[in-house]
PDB file of C-alpha atoms in Angstrom:
ATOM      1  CA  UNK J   1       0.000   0.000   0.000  1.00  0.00           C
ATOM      2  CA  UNK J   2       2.531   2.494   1.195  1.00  0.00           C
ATOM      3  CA  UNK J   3       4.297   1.739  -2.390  1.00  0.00           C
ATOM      4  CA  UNK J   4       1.016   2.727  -4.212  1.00  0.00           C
ATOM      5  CA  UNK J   5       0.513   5.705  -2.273  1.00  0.00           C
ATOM      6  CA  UNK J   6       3.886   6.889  -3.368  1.00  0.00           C
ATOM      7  CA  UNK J   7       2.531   6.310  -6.967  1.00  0.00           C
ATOM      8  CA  UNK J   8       4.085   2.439  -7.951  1.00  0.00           C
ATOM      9  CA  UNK J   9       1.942   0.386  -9.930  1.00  0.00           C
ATOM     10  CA  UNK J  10       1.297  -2.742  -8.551  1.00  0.00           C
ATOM     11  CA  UNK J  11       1.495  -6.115 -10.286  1.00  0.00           C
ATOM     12  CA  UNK J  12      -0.507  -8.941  -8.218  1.00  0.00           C
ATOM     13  CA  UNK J  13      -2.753 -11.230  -7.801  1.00  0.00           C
ATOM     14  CA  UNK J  14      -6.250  -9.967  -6.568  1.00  0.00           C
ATOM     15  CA  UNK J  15      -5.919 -10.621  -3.275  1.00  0.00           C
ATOM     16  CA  UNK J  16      -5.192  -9.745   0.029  1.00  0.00           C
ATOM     17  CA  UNK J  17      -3.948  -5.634   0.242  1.00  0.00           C
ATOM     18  CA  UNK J  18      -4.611  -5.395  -3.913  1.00  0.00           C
ATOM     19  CA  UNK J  19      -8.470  -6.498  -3.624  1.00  0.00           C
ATOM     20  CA  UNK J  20      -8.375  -3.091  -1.312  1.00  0.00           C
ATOM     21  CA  UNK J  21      -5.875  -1.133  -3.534  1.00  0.00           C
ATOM     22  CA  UNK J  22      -8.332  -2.000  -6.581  1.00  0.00           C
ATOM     23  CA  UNK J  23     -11.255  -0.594  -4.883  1.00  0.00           C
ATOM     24  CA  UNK J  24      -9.635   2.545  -4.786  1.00  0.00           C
ATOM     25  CA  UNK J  25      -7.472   2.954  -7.785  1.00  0.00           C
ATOM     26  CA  UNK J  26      -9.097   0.986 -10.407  1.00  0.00           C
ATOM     27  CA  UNK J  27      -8.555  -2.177 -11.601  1.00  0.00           C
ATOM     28  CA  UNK J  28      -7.322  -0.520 -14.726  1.00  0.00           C
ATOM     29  CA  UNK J  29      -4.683   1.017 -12.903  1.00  0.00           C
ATOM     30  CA  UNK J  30      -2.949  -2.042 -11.674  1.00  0.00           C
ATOM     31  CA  UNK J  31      -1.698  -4.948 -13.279  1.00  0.00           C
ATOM     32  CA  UNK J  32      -3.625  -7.784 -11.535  1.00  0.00           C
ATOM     33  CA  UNK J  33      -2.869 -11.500 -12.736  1.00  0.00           C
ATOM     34  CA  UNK J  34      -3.854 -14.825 -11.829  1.00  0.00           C
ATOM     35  CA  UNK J  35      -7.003 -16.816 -10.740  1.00  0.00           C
ATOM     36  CA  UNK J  36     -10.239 -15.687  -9.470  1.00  0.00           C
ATOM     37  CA  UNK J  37     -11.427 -16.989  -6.355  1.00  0.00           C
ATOM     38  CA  UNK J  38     -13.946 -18.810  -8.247  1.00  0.00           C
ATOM     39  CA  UNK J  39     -11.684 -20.948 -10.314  1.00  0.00           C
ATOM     40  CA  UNK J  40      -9.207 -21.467  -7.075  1.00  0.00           C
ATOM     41  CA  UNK J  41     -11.193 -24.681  -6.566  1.00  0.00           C
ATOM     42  CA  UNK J  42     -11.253 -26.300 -10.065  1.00  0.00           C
ATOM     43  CA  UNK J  43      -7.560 -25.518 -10.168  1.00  0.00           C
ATOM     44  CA  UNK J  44      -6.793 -27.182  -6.628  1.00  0.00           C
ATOM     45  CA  UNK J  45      -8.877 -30.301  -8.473  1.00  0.00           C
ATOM     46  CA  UNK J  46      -6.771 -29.731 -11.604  1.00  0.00           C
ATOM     47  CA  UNK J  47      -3.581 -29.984  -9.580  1.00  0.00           C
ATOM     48  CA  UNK J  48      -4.278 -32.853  -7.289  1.00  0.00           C
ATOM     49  CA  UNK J  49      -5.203 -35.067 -10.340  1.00  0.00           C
ATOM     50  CA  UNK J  50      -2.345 -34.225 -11.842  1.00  0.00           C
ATOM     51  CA  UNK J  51      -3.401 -32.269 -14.892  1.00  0.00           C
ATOM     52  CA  UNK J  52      -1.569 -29.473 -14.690  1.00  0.00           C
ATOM     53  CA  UNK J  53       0.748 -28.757 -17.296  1.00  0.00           C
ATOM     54  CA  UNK J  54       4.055 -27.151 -16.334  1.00  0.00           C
ATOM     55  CA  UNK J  55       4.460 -23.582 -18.501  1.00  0.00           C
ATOM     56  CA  UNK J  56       7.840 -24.058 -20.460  1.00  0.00           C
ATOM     57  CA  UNK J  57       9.545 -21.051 -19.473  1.00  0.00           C
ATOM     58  CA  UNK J  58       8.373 -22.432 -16.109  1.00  0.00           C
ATOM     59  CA  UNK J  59      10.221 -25.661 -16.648  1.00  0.00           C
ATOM     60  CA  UNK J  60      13.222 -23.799 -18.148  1.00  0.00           C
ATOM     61  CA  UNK J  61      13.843 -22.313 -14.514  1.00  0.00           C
ATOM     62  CA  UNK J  62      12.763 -25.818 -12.710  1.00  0.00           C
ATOM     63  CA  UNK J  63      16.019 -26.547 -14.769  1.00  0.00           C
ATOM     64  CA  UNK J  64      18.301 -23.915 -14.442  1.00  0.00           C
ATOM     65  CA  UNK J  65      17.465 -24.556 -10.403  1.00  0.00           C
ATOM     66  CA  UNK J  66      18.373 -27.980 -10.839  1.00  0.00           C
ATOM     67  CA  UNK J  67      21.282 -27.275 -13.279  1.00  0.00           C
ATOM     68  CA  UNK J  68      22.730 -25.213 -10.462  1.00  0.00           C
ATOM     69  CA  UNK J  69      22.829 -21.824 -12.181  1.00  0.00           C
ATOM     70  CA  UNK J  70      21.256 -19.765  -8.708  1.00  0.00           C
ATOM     71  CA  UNK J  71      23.240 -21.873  -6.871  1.00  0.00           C
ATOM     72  CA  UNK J  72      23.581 -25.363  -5.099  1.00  0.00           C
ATOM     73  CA  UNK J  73      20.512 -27.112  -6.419  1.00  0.00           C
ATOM     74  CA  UNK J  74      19.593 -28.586  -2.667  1.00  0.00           C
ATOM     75  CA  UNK J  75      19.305 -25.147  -1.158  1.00  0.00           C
ATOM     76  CA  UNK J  76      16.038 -25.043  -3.802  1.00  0.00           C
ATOM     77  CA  UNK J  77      14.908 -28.669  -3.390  1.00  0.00           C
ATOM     78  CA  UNK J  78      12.283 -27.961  -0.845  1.00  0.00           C
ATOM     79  CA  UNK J  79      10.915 -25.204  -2.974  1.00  0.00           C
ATOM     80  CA  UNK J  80      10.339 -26.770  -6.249  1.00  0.00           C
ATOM     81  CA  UNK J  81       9.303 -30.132  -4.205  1.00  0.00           C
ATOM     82  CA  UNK J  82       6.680 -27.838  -2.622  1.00  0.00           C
ATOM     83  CA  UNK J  83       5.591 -26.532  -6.615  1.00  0.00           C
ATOM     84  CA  UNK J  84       5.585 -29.832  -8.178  1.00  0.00           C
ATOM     85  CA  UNK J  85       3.820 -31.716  -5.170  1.00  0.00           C
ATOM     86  CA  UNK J  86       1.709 -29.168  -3.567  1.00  0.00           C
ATOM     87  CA  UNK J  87       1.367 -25.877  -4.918  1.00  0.00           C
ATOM     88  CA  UNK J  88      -0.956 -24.781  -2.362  1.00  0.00           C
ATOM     89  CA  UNK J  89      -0.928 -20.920  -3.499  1.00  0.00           C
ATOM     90  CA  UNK J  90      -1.239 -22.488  -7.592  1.00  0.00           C
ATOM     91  CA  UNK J  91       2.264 -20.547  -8.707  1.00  0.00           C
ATOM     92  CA  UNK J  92       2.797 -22.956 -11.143  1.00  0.00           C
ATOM     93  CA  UNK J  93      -0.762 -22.562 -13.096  1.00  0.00           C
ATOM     94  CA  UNK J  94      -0.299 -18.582 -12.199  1.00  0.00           C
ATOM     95  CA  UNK J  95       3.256 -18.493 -14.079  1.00  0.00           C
ATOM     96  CA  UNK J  96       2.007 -17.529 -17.713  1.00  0.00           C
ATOM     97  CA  UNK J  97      -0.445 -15.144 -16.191  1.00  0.00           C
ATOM     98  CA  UNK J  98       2.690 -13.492 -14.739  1.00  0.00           C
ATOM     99  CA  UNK J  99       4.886 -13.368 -17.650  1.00  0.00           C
ATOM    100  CA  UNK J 100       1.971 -11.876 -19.945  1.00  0.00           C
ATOM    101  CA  UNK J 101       0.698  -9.159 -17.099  1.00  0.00           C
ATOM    102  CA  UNK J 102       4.616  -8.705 -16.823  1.00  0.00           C
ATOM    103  CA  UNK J 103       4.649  -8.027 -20.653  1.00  0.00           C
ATOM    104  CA  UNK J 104       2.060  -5.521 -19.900  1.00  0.00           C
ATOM    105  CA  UNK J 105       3.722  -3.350 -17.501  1.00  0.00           C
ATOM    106  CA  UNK J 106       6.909  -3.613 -19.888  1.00  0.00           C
ATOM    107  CA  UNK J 107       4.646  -2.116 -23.037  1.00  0.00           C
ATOM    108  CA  UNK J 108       3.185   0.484 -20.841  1.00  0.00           C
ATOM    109  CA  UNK J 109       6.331   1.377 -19.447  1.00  0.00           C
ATOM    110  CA  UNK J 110       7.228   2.738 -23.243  1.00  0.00           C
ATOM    111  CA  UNK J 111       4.584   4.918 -22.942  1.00  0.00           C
ATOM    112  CA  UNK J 112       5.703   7.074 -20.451  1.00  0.00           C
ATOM    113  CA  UNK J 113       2.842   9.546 -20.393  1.00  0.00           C
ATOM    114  CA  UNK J 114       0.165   6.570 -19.924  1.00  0.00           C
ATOM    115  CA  UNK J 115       2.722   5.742 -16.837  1.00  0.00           C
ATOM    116  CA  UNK J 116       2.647   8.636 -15.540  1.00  0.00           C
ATOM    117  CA  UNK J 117      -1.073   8.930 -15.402  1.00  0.00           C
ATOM    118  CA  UNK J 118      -1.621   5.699 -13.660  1.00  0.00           C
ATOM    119  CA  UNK J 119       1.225   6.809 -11.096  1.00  0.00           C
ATOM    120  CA  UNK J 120      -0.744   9.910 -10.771  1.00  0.00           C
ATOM    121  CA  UNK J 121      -3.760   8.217 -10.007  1.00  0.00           C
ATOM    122  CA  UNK J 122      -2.401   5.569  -7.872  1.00  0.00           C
ATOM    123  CA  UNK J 123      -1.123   8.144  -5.285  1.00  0.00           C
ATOM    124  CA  UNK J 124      -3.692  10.720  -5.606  1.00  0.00           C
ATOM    125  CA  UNK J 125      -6.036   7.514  -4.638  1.00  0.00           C
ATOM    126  CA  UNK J 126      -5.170   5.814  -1.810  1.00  0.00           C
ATOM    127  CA  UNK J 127      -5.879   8.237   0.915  1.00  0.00           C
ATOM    128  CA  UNK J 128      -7.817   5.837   2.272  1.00  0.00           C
ATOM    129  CA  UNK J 129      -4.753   4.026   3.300  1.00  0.00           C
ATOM    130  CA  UNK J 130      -2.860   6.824   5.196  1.00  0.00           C
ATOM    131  CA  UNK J 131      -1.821   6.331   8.626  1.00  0.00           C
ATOM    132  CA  UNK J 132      -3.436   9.869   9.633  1.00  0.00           C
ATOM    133  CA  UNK J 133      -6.876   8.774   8.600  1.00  0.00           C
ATOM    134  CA  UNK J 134      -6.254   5.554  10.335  1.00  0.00           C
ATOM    135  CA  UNK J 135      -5.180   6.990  13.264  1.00  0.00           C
ATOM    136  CA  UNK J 136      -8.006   9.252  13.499  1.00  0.00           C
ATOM    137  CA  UNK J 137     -10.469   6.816  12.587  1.00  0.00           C
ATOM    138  CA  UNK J 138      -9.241   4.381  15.912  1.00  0.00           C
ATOM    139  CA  UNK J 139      -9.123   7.742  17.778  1.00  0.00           C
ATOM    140  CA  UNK J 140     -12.828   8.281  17.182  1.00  0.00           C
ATOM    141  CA  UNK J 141     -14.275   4.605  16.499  1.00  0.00           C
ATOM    142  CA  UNK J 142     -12.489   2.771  19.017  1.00  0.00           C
ATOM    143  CA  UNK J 143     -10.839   4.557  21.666  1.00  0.00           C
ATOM    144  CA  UNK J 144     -13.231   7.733  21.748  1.00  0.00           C
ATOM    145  CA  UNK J 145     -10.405  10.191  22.177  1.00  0.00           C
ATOM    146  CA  UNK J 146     -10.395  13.647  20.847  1.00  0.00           C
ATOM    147  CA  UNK J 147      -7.568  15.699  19.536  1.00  0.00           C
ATOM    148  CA  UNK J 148      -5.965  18.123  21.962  1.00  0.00           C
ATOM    149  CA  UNK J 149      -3.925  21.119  21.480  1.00  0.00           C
ATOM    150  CA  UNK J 150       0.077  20.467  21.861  1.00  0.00           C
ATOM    151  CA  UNK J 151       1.939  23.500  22.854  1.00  0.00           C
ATOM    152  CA  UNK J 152       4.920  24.278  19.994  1.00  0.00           C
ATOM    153  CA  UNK J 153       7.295  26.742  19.106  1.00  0.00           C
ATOM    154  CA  UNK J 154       4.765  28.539  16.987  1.00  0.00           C
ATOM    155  CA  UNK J 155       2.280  28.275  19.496  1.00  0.00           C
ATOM    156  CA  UNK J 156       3.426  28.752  23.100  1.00  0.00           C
ATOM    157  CA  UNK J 157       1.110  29.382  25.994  1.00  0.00           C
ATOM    158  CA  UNK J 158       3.000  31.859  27.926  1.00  0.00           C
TER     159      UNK J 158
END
């Protein structure tokens, strides 16, 4: 969030922090990938019988893991045995989504003015999200508090 409100555009899934960044930005200001809740379950299916296939730019870096090109292979073991036998969080199937919202932000990023202007929108958007309206909303909501005067340099009592 704080990187939105400083005008970053955010490449995610939709869910979590995004699902609220969306609200206020715009769906068309961010560059959301992946599955919808409502095909998490048919995917979880898909994966557990097996049916998933395995993107091949995907399987290129299963390789280059095991090829040791990041390093010693067995310091990644557990995470591509966690991929390939229980993607929980459905990376794998998510992958290509990735790579073609990635190719998304890379053609926008040519356009410089189109950046811009979702930048622009992105910050001037997420008030919401400040920490002064959160603070005053807990203030009033929840602790029933009101604001009192603090004395400073500008405004001294003597």
């Amino acid at each position: 969030m704080k990187f939105t409100m400083n005008g970053s555009l955010v490449i995610g899934t939709l869910d979590g922090a995004n699902v609220e960044i969306a609200e206020e930005v715009g769906q068309e200001n961010m560059f959301i990938f992946g599955l919808r809740t409502s095909e998490v379950e048919a995917a979880r299916e898909k994966m557990t019988n097996k049916e998933v296939v395995i993107d091949p730019r995907l399987q290129e870096v299963f390789l280059n893991i095991e090829l040791g090109t990041f390093g010693p292979p067995d310091v990644f073991r557990p995470i591509l045995d966690s991929l390939i036998f229980s993607d929980f969080y459905l990376s794998i199937q998510d992958f290509p989504l990735y790579l073609d919202s990635q190719a998304s932000v890379d053609e926008l990023w040519k356009d410089q003015s189109a950046w811009v202007k979702k930048s622009i929108i992105n910050s001037a958007s997420t008030y919401f999200f400040s920490s002064d309206r959160d603070m005053n909303e807990y203030a009033e909501q929840i602790w029933d508090i009101k604001p009192c005067e603090v004395e400073t340099t500008l405004n001294r009592r003597y």
